[in-house]
């Protein structure tokens, strides 16, 4: 059996009217439910094919004979059990309603009797009773307020504790995230500072190499000018010697010619040696400059990556 709750109505004549209406509605529902169940079973039995003889329920307990007698009997038994349970539930509801009505009526009578007593006492001792009643009312109000504050305070404390726990957990998560962000930022800053320092050193080295290149270019230009002057001088000397040889070909002996030729060859050899030495030094310097430029380019690419 299911337990039915006890319904407590409000005070006054409206409660009696509502109780009467509920009782009539329950009786009507009970009667209509019995009839509707029987009609539904008859409709189900009508839908059986013609080979199987149709079945019809005469009463809630008796069933006509046929091939599906056992199933129909079981259904009828189940229906009877359900109907009995429903009747018992309705009876319990009626009892509970009557109990609630009696309780409400008794409470109203008690309240009315208390009110009549209070009125009689108020008529006798109006001033004293008014003062006592005000005190009692104030005490009751204070007690109610204290109880409400305690109840609300307990709930509020519990809610505040839960909220604080949630906020602390969120703050911890945020702190962990901030620490991770700060560590990543510090790493980025260190890498950037190192890269800037490397770039500064590379720039200074590049400036020094530029200066060295400028000085080497100046030296090269000077050497080229010197070589050009030497070439011009040699050409001039050769032309002079040729003119002298042509003019004094018949006058000078063969020994003088040989000496002059040897002197010219020695001078040319010395000039060629000096020029070759200067060219070798320039080639070495250019090779060093090219190596330094390659190193600088490699450092720039590594810093960019």
PDB file of C-alpha atoms in Angstrom:
ATOM      1  CA  UNK A   1       0.000   0.000   0.000  1.00  0.00           C
ATOM      2  CA  UNK A   2       1.194   3.522  -0.814  1.00  0.00           C
ATOM      3  CA  UNK A   3       1.204   6.078   1.991  1.00  0.00           C
ATOM      4  CA  UNK A   4      -1.011   9.062   1.214  1.00  0.00           C
ATOM      5  CA  UNK A   5      -0.094  12.461   2.633  1.00  0.00           C
ATOM      6  CA  UNK A   6      -2.358  14.221   5.119  1.00  0.00           C
ATOM      7  CA  UNK A   7      -3.810  17.364   3.551  1.00  0.00           C
ATOM      8  CA  UNK A   8      -4.232  20.336   5.907  1.00  0.00           C
ATOM      9  CA  UNK A   9      -6.640  23.055   4.708  1.00  0.00           C
ATOM     10  CA  UNK A  10      -6.780  26.683   5.644  1.00  0.00           C
ATOM     11  CA  UNK A  11      -9.005  27.906   8.422  1.00  0.00           C
ATOM     12  CA  UNK A  12     -12.527  29.168   7.838  1.00  0.00           C
ATOM     13  CA  UNK A  13     -15.683  28.134   5.969  1.00  0.00           C
ATOM     14  CA  UNK A  14     -13.802  27.921   2.652  1.00  0.00           C
ATOM     15  CA  UNK A  15     -12.028  24.776   3.886  1.00  0.00           C
ATOM     16  CA  UNK A  16     -15.341  22.941   4.446  1.00  0.00           C
ATOM     17  CA  UNK A  17     -16.584  23.865   0.968  1.00  0.00           C
ATOM     18  CA  UNK A  18     -13.378  22.705  -0.673  1.00  0.00           C
ATOM     19  CA  UNK A  19     -13.460  19.428   1.270  1.00  0.00           C
ATOM     20  CA  UNK A  20     -17.012  18.673   0.100  1.00  0.00           C
ATOM     21  CA  UNK A  21     -16.062  19.438  -3.507  1.00  0.00           C
ATOM     22  CA  UNK A  22     -13.015  17.137  -3.287  1.00  0.00           C
ATOM     23  CA  UNK A  23     -15.108  14.250  -1.897  1.00  0.00           C
ATOM     24  CA  UNK A  24     -17.651  14.569  -4.715  1.00  0.00           C
ATOM     25  CA  UNK A  25     -14.907  14.705  -7.326  1.00  0.00           C
ATOM     26  CA  UNK A  26     -13.202  11.603  -5.909  1.00  0.00           C
ATOM     27  CA  UNK A  27     -16.431   9.605  -5.935  1.00  0.00           C
ATOM     28  CA  UNK A  28     -17.128  10.646  -9.517  1.00  0.00           C
ATOM     29  CA  UNK A  29     -13.601   9.727 -10.579  1.00  0.00           C
ATOM     30  CA  UNK A  30     -13.903   6.367  -8.852  1.00  0.00           C
ATOM     31  CA  UNK A  31     -17.168   5.522 -10.642  1.00  0.00           C
ATOM     32  CA  UNK A  32     -15.963   6.778 -14.007  1.00  0.00           C
ATOM     33  CA  UNK A  33     -12.679   4.875 -13.688  1.00  0.00           C
ATOM     34  CA  UNK A  34     -14.508   1.554 -13.056  1.00  0.00           C
ATOM     35  CA  UNK A  35     -16.760   2.067 -16.057  1.00  0.00           C
ATOM     36  CA  UNK A  36     -13.921   3.217 -18.304  1.00  0.00           C
ATOM     37  CA  UNK A  37     -11.775   0.174 -17.405  1.00  0.00           C
ATOM     38  CA  UNK A  38     -14.583  -2.239 -18.264  1.00  0.00           C
ATOM     39  CA  UNK A  39     -15.313  -0.413 -21.521  1.00  0.00           C
ATOM     40  CA  UNK A  40     -11.642  -0.522 -22.501  1.00  0.00           C
ATOM     41  CA  UNK A  41     -11.465  -4.285 -21.898  1.00  0.00           C
ATOM     42  CA  UNK A  42     -14.609  -4.869 -23.966  1.00  0.00           C
ATOM     43  CA  UNK A  43     -13.186  -2.773 -26.796  1.00  0.00           C
ATOM     44  CA  UNK A  44      -9.952  -4.777 -26.686  1.00  0.00           C
ATOM     45  CA  UNK A  45     -11.905  -8.023 -26.873  1.00  0.00           C
ATOM     46  CA  UNK A  46     -13.896  -6.764 -29.857  1.00  0.00           C
ATOM     47  CA  UNK A  47     -10.697  -6.348 -31.856  1.00  0.00           C
ATOM     48  CA  UNK A  48      -9.884 -10.110 -31.616  1.00  0.00           C
ATOM     49  CA  UNK A  49     -10.113 -11.843 -35.090  1.00  0.00           C
ATOM     50  CA  UNK A  50     -13.142 -13.950 -36.114  1.00  0.00           C
ATOM     51  CA  UNK A  51     -11.304 -17.293 -35.792  1.00  0.00           C
ATOM     52  CA  UNK A  52     -11.045 -16.617 -32.066  1.00  0.00           C
ATOM     53  CA  UNK A  53     -14.449 -16.231 -30.471  1.00  0.00           C
ATOM     54  CA  UNK A  54     -14.996 -12.737 -29.053  1.00  0.00           C
ATOM     55  CA  UNK A  55     -14.864 -12.390 -25.333  1.00  0.00           C
ATOM     56  CA  UNK A  56     -16.849 -10.039 -23.200  1.00  0.00           C
ATOM     57  CA  UNK A  57     -16.706  -9.259 -19.514  1.00  0.00           C
ATOM     58  CA  UNK A  58     -20.037  -9.581 -17.772  1.00  0.00           C
ATOM     59  CA  UNK A  59     -18.717  -8.511 -14.380  1.00  0.00           C
ATOM     60  CA  UNK A  60     -15.340  -7.530 -12.977  1.00  0.00           C
ATOM     61  CA  UNK A  61     -14.878 -11.101 -11.611  1.00  0.00           C
ATOM     62  CA  UNK A  62     -16.570 -13.426 -14.262  1.00  0.00           C
ATOM     63  CA  UNK A  63     -15.162 -13.997 -17.799  1.00  0.00           C
ATOM     64  CA  UNK A  64     -16.710 -15.898 -20.762  1.00  0.00           C
ATOM     65  CA  UNK A  65     -15.165 -19.168 -21.893  1.00  0.00           C
ATOM     66  CA  UNK A  66     -12.689 -19.232 -24.788  1.00  0.00           C
ATOM     67  CA  UNK A  67      -9.097 -20.050 -25.823  1.00  0.00           C
ATOM     68  CA  UNK A  68      -7.616 -17.079 -23.902  1.00  0.00           C
ATOM     69  CA  UNK A  69      -9.522 -17.635 -20.676  1.00  0.00           C
ATOM     70  CA  UNK A  70      -6.428 -17.711 -18.486  1.00  0.00           C
ATOM     71  CA  UNK A  71      -5.126 -14.387 -19.816  1.00  0.00           C
ATOM     72  CA  UNK A  72      -8.479 -12.718 -19.366  1.00  0.00           C
ATOM     73  CA  UNK A  73      -8.776 -14.114 -15.851  1.00  0.00           C
ATOM     74  CA  UNK A  74      -5.350 -12.799 -14.969  1.00  0.00           C
ATOM     75  CA  UNK A  75      -6.298  -9.416 -16.384  1.00  0.00           C
ATOM     76  CA  UNK A  76      -9.535  -9.410 -14.428  1.00  0.00           C
ATOM     77  CA  UNK A  77      -7.691 -10.363 -11.234  1.00  0.00           C
ATOM     78  CA  UNK A  78      -5.151  -7.602 -11.800  1.00  0.00           C
ATOM     79  CA  UNK A  79      -7.959  -5.142 -12.459  1.00  0.00           C
ATOM     80  CA  UNK A  80      -9.743  -6.206  -9.302  1.00  0.00           C
ATOM     81  CA  UNK A  81      -6.536  -5.791  -7.294  1.00  0.00           C
ATOM     82  CA  UNK A  82      -5.942  -2.360  -8.803  1.00  0.00           C
ATOM     83  CA  UNK A  83      -9.517  -1.303  -8.145  1.00  0.00           C
ATOM     84  CA  UNK A  84      -9.349  -2.466  -4.547  1.00  0.00           C
ATOM     85  CA  UNK A  85      -6.082  -0.584  -4.062  1.00  0.00           C
ATOM     86  CA  UNK A  86      -7.580   2.520  -5.608  1.00  0.00           C
ATOM     87  CA  UNK A  87     -10.619   2.262  -3.353  1.00  0.00           C
ATOM     88  CA  UNK A  88      -8.364   1.865  -0.346  1.00  0.00           C
ATOM     89  CA  UNK A  89      -6.346   4.899  -1.471  1.00  0.00           C
ATOM     90  CA  UNK A  90      -9.519   6.929  -1.876  1.00  0.00           C
ATOM     91  CA  UNK A  91     -10.725   5.800   1.549  1.00  0.00           C
ATOM     92  CA  UNK A  92      -7.397   6.825   3.067  1.00  0.00           C
ATOM     93  CA  UNK A  93      -7.657  10.175   1.337  1.00  0.00           C
ATOM     94  CA  UNK A  94     -11.161  10.669   2.711  1.00  0.00           C
ATOM     95  CA  UNK A  95      -9.987   9.742   6.201  1.00  0.00           C
ATOM     96  CA  UNK A  96      -7.038  12.098   5.979  1.00  0.00           C
ATOM     97  CA  UNK A  97      -9.286  14.867   4.709  1.00  0.00           C
ATOM     98  CA  UNK A  98     -11.692  14.300   7.562  1.00  0.00           C
ATOM     99  CA  UNK A  99      -8.792  14.278  10.018  1.00  0.00           C
ATOM    100  CA  UNK A 100      -7.457  17.512   8.605  1.00  0.00           C
ATOM    101  CA  UNK A 101     -10.942  19.034   8.785  1.00  0.00           C
ATOM    102  CA  UNK A 102     -11.306  17.963  12.378  1.00  0.00           C
ATOM    103  CA  UNK A 103      -7.866  19.328  13.215  1.00  0.00           C
ATOM    104  CA  UNK A 104      -8.645  22.657  11.555  1.00  0.00           C
ATOM    105  CA  UNK A 105     -12.026  22.860  13.296  1.00  0.00           C
ATOM    106  CA  UNK A 106     -10.447  22.059  16.654  1.00  0.00           C
ATOM    107  CA  UNK A 107      -7.749  24.649  16.085  1.00  0.00           C
ATOM    108  CA  UNK A 108     -10.385  27.223  15.174  1.00  0.00           C
ATOM    109  CA  UNK A 109     -12.377  26.372  18.282  1.00  0.00           C
ATOM    110  CA  UNK A 110      -9.281  26.628  20.440  1.00  0.00           C
ATOM    111  CA  UNK A 111      -8.369  29.920  18.873  1.00  0.00           C
ATOM    112  CA  UNK A 112     -11.895  31.202  19.303  1.00  0.00           C
ATOM    113  CA  UNK A 113     -11.917  30.124  22.944  1.00  0.00           C
ATOM    114  CA  UNK A 114      -8.533  31.731  23.496  1.00  0.00           C
ATOM    115  CA  UNK A 115      -9.769  34.878  21.802  1.00  0.00           C
ATOM    116  CA  UNK A 116     -12.902  34.983  23.957  1.00  0.00           C
ATOM    117  CA  UNK A 117     -10.800  34.488  27.083  1.00  0.00           C
ATOM    118  CA  UNK A 118      -8.416  37.208  26.027  1.00  0.00           C
ATOM    119  CA  UNK A 119     -11.313  39.543  25.261  1.00  0.00           C
ATOM    120  CA  UNK A 120     -12.867  38.848  28.658  1.00  0.00           C
ATOM    121  CA  UNK A 121      -9.565  39.469  30.389  1.00  0.00           C
ATOM    122  CA  UNK A 122      -9.051  42.586  28.302  1.00  0.00           C
ATOM    123  CA  UNK A 123     -12.467  43.891  29.355  1.00  0.00           C
ATOM    124  CA  UNK A 124     -11.605  43.311  33.011  1.00  0.00           C
ATOM    125  CA  UNK A 125      -8.041  44.547  33.018  1.00  0.00           C
ATOM    126  CA  UNK A 126      -7.572  46.445  29.761  1.00  0.00           C
ATOM    127  CA  UNK A 127      -4.549  48.496  30.755  1.00  0.00           C
ATOM    128  CA  UNK A 128      -2.523  45.693  32.370  1.00  0.00           C
ATOM    129  CA  UNK A 129      -3.432  43.151  29.744  1.00  0.00           C
ATOM    130  CA  UNK A 130      -2.580  45.526  26.912  1.00  0.00           C
ATOM    131  CA  UNK A 131       0.830  46.118  28.442  1.00  0.00           C
ATOM    132  CA  UNK A 132       1.392  42.375  29.002  1.00  0.00           C
ATOM    133  CA  UNK A 133       0.246  41.551  25.470  1.00  0.00           C
ATOM    134  CA  UNK A 134       2.547  44.125  23.958  1.00  0.00           C
ATOM    135  CA  UNK A 135       5.429  42.655  25.960  1.00  0.00           C
ATOM    136  CA  UNK A 136       4.556  39.146  24.894  1.00  0.00           C
ATOM    137  CA  UNK A 137       4.207  40.214  21.284  1.00  0.00           C
ATOM    138  CA  UNK A 138       7.529  41.968  21.422  1.00  0.00           C
ATOM    139  CA  UNK A 139       9.141  38.907  23.002  1.00  0.00           C
ATOM    140  CA  UNK A 140       7.600  36.654  20.364  1.00  0.00           C
ATOM    141  CA  UNK A 141       8.753  38.961  17.605  1.00  0.00           C
ATOM    142  CA  UNK A 142      12.241  39.051  19.065  1.00  0.00           C
ATOM    143  CA  UNK A 143      12.321  35.268  19.327  1.00  0.00           C
ATOM    144  CA  UNK A 144      11.069  34.881  15.755  1.00  0.00           C
ATOM    145  CA  UNK A 145      13.624  37.377  14.516  1.00  0.00           C
ATOM    146  CA  UNK A 146      16.406  35.652  16.450  1.00  0.00           C
ATOM    147  CA  UNK A 147      15.393  32.271  15.032  1.00  0.00           C
ATOM    148  CA  UNK A 148      15.220  33.701  11.524  1.00  0.00           C
ATOM    149  CA  UNK A 149      18.598  35.365  11.901  1.00  0.00           C
ATOM    150  CA  UNK A 150      20.142  32.164  13.255  1.00  0.00           C
ATOM    151  CA  UNK A 151      18.693  30.094  10.427  1.00  0.00           C
ATOM    152  CA  UNK A 152      19.649  32.616   7.800  1.00  0.00           C
ATOM    153  CA  UNK A 153      23.015  33.140   9.460  1.00  0.00           C
ATOM    154  CA  UNK A 154      23.791  29.424   9.325  1.00  0.00           C
ATOM    155  CA  UNK A 155      22.764  29.229   5.686  1.00  0.00           C
ATOM    156  CA  UNK A 156      24.644  32.420   4.893  1.00  0.00           C
ATOM    157  CA  UNK A 157      27.771  31.150   6.645  1.00  0.00           C
ATOM    158  CA  UNK A 158      27.609  27.875   4.753  1.00  0.00           C
ATOM    159  CA  UNK A 159      27.094  29.684   1.466  1.00  0.00           C
ATOM    160  CA  UNK A 160      29.879  32.143   2.230  1.00  0.00           C
ATOM    161  CA  UNK A 161      32.247  29.287   3.113  1.00  0.00           C
ATOM    162  CA  UNK A 162      31.420  27.492  -0.135  1.00  0.00           C
ATOM    163  CA  UNK A 163      31.819  30.715  -2.100  1.00  0.00           C
ATOM    164  CA  UNK A 164      35.147  31.431  -0.399  1.00  0.00           C
ATOM    165  CA  UNK A 165      36.381  27.910  -1.144  1.00  0.00           C
ATOM    166  CA  UNK A 166      35.426  28.285  -4.804  1.00  0.00           C
ATOM    167  CA  UNK A 167      37.022  31.736  -5.011  1.00  0.00           C
ATOM    168  CA  UNK A 168      40.221  30.467  -3.335  1.00  0.00           C
ATOM    169  CA  UNK A 169      40.411  27.579  -5.808  1.00  0.00           C
ATOM    170  CA  UNK A 170      39.913  29.948  -8.732  1.00  0.00           C
ATOM    171  CA  UNK A 171      42.553  32.316  -7.340  1.00  0.00           C
ATOM    172  CA  UNK A 172      45.012  29.445  -6.998  1.00  0.00           C
ATOM    173  CA  UNK A 173      44.402  28.436 -10.595  1.00  0.00           C
ATOM    174  CA  UNK A 174      44.883  32.039 -11.713  1.00  0.00           C
ATOM    175  CA  UNK A 175      48.112  32.301  -9.679  1.00  0.00           C
ATOM    176  CA  UNK A 176      49.468  29.140 -11.296  1.00  0.00           C
ATOM    177  CA  UNK A 177      48.597  30.517 -14.732  1.00  0.00           C
ATOM    178  CA  UNK A 178      50.210  33.869 -13.881  1.00  0.00           C
ATOM    179  CA  UNK A 179      53.370  32.119 -12.674  1.00  0.00           C
ATOM    180  CA  UNK A 180      53.556  30.174 -15.921  1.00  0.00           C
ATOM    181  CA  UNK A 181      53.022  33.366 -17.923  1.00  0.00           C
ATOM    182  CA  UNK A 182      55.686  35.189 -15.878  1.00  0.00           C
ATOM    183  CA  UNK A 183      58.204  32.374 -16.368  1.00  0.00           C
ATOM    184  CA  UNK A 184      57.532  32.352 -20.103  1.00  0.00           C
ATOM    185  CA  UNK A 185      57.887  36.144 -20.200  1.00  0.00           C
ATOM    186  CA  UNK A 186      61.191  35.968 -18.310  1.00  0.00           C
ATOM    187  CA  UNK A 187      62.470  33.387 -20.756  1.00  0.00           C
ATOM    188  CA  UNK A 188      61.438  35.576 -23.667  1.00  0.00           C
ATOM    189  CA  UNK A 189      63.103  38.601 -22.065  1.00  0.00           C
ATOM    190  CA  UNK A 190      66.349  36.715 -21.455  1.00  0.00           C
ATOM    191  CA  UNK A 191      66.410  35.379 -24.997  1.00  0.00           C
ATOM    192  CA  UNK A 192      65.677  38.830 -26.377  1.00  0.00           C
ATOM    193  CA  UNK A 193      68.377  40.465 -24.259  1.00  0.00           C
ATOM    194  CA  UNK A 194      70.872  37.851 -25.361  1.00  0.00           C
ATOM    195  CA  UNK A 195      69.864  38.350 -28.988  1.00  0.00           C
ATOM    196  CA  UNK A 196      70.163  42.147 -28.624  1.00  0.00           C
ATOM    197  CA  UNK A 197      73.605  41.764 -27.076  1.00  0.00           C
ATOM    198  CA  UNK A 198      74.654  39.437 -29.881  1.00  0.00           C
ATOM    199  CA  UNK A 199      73.310  41.900 -32.434  1.00  0.00           C
ATOM    200  CA  UNK A 200      75.198  44.752 -30.786  1.00  0.00           C
ATOM    201  CA  UNK A 201      78.440  42.777 -30.870  1.00  0.00           C
ATOM    202  CA  UNK A 202      77.796  41.782 -34.475  1.00  0.00           C
ATOM    203  CA  UNK A 203      77.096  45.401 -35.412  1.00  0.00           C
ATOM    204  CA  UNK A 204      80.300  46.570 -33.732  1.00  0.00           C
ATOM    205  CA  UNK A 205      82.255  43.841 -35.516  1.00  0.00           C
ATOM    206  CA  UNK A 206      80.593  44.795 -38.777  1.00  0.00           C
ATOM    207  CA  UNK A 207      81.513  48.453 -38.283  1.00  0.00           C
ATOM    208  CA  UNK A 208      85.107  47.469 -37.568  1.00  0.00           C
ATOM    209  CA  UNK A 209      85.154  45.327 -40.688  1.00  0.00           C
ATOM    210  CA  UNK A 210      83.721  48.212 -42.688  1.00  0.00           C
ATOM    211  CA  UNK A 211      86.512  50.460 -41.423  1.00  0.00           C
ATOM    212  CA  UNK A 212      89.087  47.809 -42.226  1.00  0.00           C
ATOM    213  CA  UNK A 213      87.618  47.433 -45.706  1.00  0.00           C
ATOM    214  CA  UNK A 214      87.755  51.196 -46.214  1.00  0.00           C
ATOM    215  CA  UNK A 215      91.392  51.287 -45.114  1.00  0.00           C
ATOM    216  CA  UNK A 216      92.200  48.333 -47.348  1.00  0.00           C
ATOM    217  CA  UNK A 217      90.466  50.016 -50.275  1.00  0.00           C
ATOM    218  CA  UNK A 218      92.518  53.146 -49.664  1.00  0.00           C
ATOM    219  CA  UNK A 219      95.698  51.084 -49.488  1.00  0.00           C
ATOM    220  CA  UNK A 220      94.715  49.266 -52.643  1.00  0.00           C
ATOM    221  CA  UNK A 221      94.078  52.548 -54.422  1.00  0.00           C
ATOM    222  CA  UNK A 222      97.423  53.874 -53.212  1.00  0.00           C
ATOM    223  CA  UNK A 223      99.194  50.718 -54.372  1.00  0.00           C
ATOM    224  CA  UNK A 224      97.393  50.868 -57.706  1.00  0.00           C
ATOM    225  CA  UNK A 225      98.473  54.506 -58.107  1.00  0.00           C
ATOM    226  CA  UNK A 226     102.014  53.566 -57.104  1.00  0.00           C
ATOM    227  CA  UNK A 227     102.017  50.667 -59.552  1.00  0.00           C
ATOM    228  CA  UNK A 228     100.654  52.879 -62.290  1.00  0.00           C
ATOM    229  CA  UNK A 229     103.390  55.403 -61.610  1.00  0.00           C
ATOM    230  CA  UNK A 230     106.001  52.666 -61.627  1.00  0.00           C
ATOM    231  CA  UNK A 231     104.649  51.308 -64.886  1.00  0.00           C
ATOM    232  CA  UNK A 232     104.710  54.749 -66.431  1.00  0.00           C
ATOM    233  CA  UNK A 233     108.260  55.312 -65.197  1.00  0.00           C
ATOM    234  CA  UNK A 234     109.384  51.959 -66.545  1.00  0.00           C
ATOM    235  CA  UNK A 235     107.753  52.638 -69.860  1.00  0.00           C
ATOM    236  CA  UNK A 236     109.372  56.073 -69.967  1.00  0.00           C
ATOM    237  CA  UNK A 237     112.763  54.603 -69.081  1.00  0.00           C
ATOM    238  CA  UNK A 238     112.359  51.902 -71.687  1.00  0.00           C
ATOM    239  CA  UNK A 239     111.509  54.476 -74.315  1.00  0.00           C
ATOM    240  CA  UNK A 240     114.478  56.609 -73.236  1.00  0.00           C
ATOM    241  CA  UNK A 241     116.800  53.637 -73.379  1.00  0.00           C
ATOM    242  CA  UNK A 242     115.447  52.706 -76.752  1.00  0.00           C
ATOM    243  CA  UNK A 243     116.041  56.212 -78.066  1.00  0.00           C
ATOM    244  CA  UNK A 244     119.511  56.202 -76.599  1.00  0.00           C
ATOM    245  CA  UNK A 245     120.228  52.844 -78.093  1.00  0.00           C
ATOM    246  CA  UNK A 246     118.948  53.914 -81.473  1.00  0.00           C
ATOM    247  CA  UNK A 247     120.972  57.145 -81.387  1.00  0.00           C
ATOM    248  CA  UNK A 248     124.157  55.597 -80.064  1.00  0.00           C
ATOM    249  CA  UNK A 249     123.949  52.251 -81.735  1.00  0.00           C
ATOM    250  CA  UNK A 250     126.971  52.788 -83.800  1.00  0.00           C
ATOM    251  CA  UNK A 251     128.979  54.628 -81.129  1.00  0.00           C
ATOM    252  CA  UNK A 252     128.660  52.317 -78.094  1.00  0.00           C
ATOM    253  CA  UNK A 253     130.432  48.977 -77.986  1.00  0.00           C
ATOM    254  CA  UNK A 254     128.767  45.735 -77.366  1.00  0.00           C
ATOM    255  CA  UNK A 255     129.816  45.576 -73.689  1.00  0.00           C
ATOM    256  CA  UNK A 256     128.020  48.780 -72.859  1.00  0.00           C
ATOM    257  CA  UNK A 257     124.912  47.493 -74.553  1.00  0.00           C
ATOM    258  CA  UNK A 258     125.037  44.320 -72.526  1.00  0.00           C
ATOM    259  CA  UNK A 259     125.512  46.232 -69.269  1.00  0.00           C
ATOM    260  CA  UNK A 260     122.600  48.509 -70.044  1.00  0.00           C
ATOM    261  CA  UNK A 261     120.395  45.561 -70.874  1.00  0.00           C
ATOM    262  CA  UNK A 262     121.358  43.810 -67.636  1.00  0.00           C
ATOM    263  CA  UNK A 263     120.670  46.963 -65.613  1.00  0.00           C
ATOM    264  CA  UNK A 264     117.264  47.310 -67.233  1.00  0.00           C
ATOM    265  CA  UNK A 265     116.424  43.692 -66.537  1.00  0.00           C
ATOM    266  CA  UNK A 266     117.503  43.991 -62.892  1.00  0.00           C
ATOM    267  CA  UNK A 267     115.427  47.112 -62.405  1.00  0.00           C
ATOM    268  CA  UNK A 268     112.399  45.416 -63.970  1.00  0.00           C
ATOM    269  CA  UNK A 269     112.907  42.316 -61.792  1.00  0.00           C
ATOM    270  CA  UNK A 270     113.099  44.403 -58.616  1.00  0.00           C
ATOM    271  CA  UNK A 271     109.959  46.314 -59.569  1.00  0.00           C
ATOM    272  CA  UNK A 272     108.138  43.087 -60.438  1.00  0.00           C
ATOM    273  CA  UNK A 273     109.140  41.551 -57.109  1.00  0.00           C
ATOM    274  CA  UNK A 274     107.918  44.564 -55.143  1.00  0.00           C
ATOM    275  CA  UNK A 275     104.647  44.626 -57.070  1.00  0.00           C
ATOM    276  CA  UNK A 276     104.164  40.852 -56.568  1.00  0.00           C
ATOM    277  CA  UNK A 277     104.797  41.197 -52.831  1.00  0.00           C
ATOM    278  CA  UNK A 278     102.252  44.012 -52.549  1.00  0.00           C
ATOM    279  CA  UNK A 279      99.708  42.015 -54.566  1.00  0.00           C
ATOM    280  CA  UNK A 280     100.198  38.961 -52.315  1.00  0.00           C
ATOM    281  CA  UNK A 281      99.649  41.042 -49.185  1.00  0.00           C
ATOM    282  CA  UNK A 282      96.495  42.520 -50.717  1.00  0.00           C
ATOM    283  CA  UNK A 283      95.202  39.060 -51.639  1.00  0.00           C
ATOM    284  CA  UNK A 284      95.753  37.832 -48.071  1.00  0.00           C
ATOM    285  CA  UNK A 285      93.920  40.821 -46.656  1.00  0.00           C
ATOM    286  CA  UNK A 286      90.980  40.319 -49.055  1.00  0.00           C
ATOM    287  CA  UNK A 287      90.781  36.637 -48.115  1.00  0.00           C
ATOM    288  CA  UNK A 288      90.645  37.532 -44.402  1.00  0.00           C
ATOM    289  CA  UNK A 289      87.928  40.118 -45.088  1.00  0.00           C
ATOM    290  CA  UNK A 290      85.846  37.577 -47.030  1.00  0.00           C
ATOM    291  CA  UNK A 291      86.123  35.035 -44.195  1.00  0.00           C
ATOM    292  CA  UNK A 292      85.015  37.630 -41.631  1.00  0.00           C
ATOM    293  CA  UNK A 293      82.045  38.634 -43.837  1.00  0.00           C
ATOM    294  CA  UNK A 294      80.951  34.981 -44.121  1.00  0.00           C
ATOM    295  CA  UNK A 295      81.154  34.581 -40.323  1.00  0.00           C
ATOM    296  CA  UNK A 296      79.067  37.722 -39.792  1.00  0.00           C
ATOM    297  CA  UNK A 297      76.382  36.531 -42.223  1.00  0.00           C
ATOM    298  CA  UNK A 298      76.199  33.180 -40.460  1.00  0.00           C
ATOM    299  CA  UNK A 299      75.844  34.885 -37.060  1.00  0.00           C
ATOM    300  CA  UNK A 300      73.028  37.096 -38.376  1.00  0.00           C
ATOM    301  CA  UNK A 301      71.094  34.127 -39.730  1.00  0.00           C
ATOM    302  CA  UNK A 302      71.522  32.209 -36.460  1.00  0.00           C
ATOM    303  CA  UNK A 303      70.270  35.205 -34.420  1.00  0.00           C
ATOM    304  CA  UNK A 304      67.236  35.630 -36.655  1.00  0.00           C
ATOM    305  CA  UNK A 305      66.310  31.980 -36.208  1.00  0.00           C
TER     306      UNK A 305
END
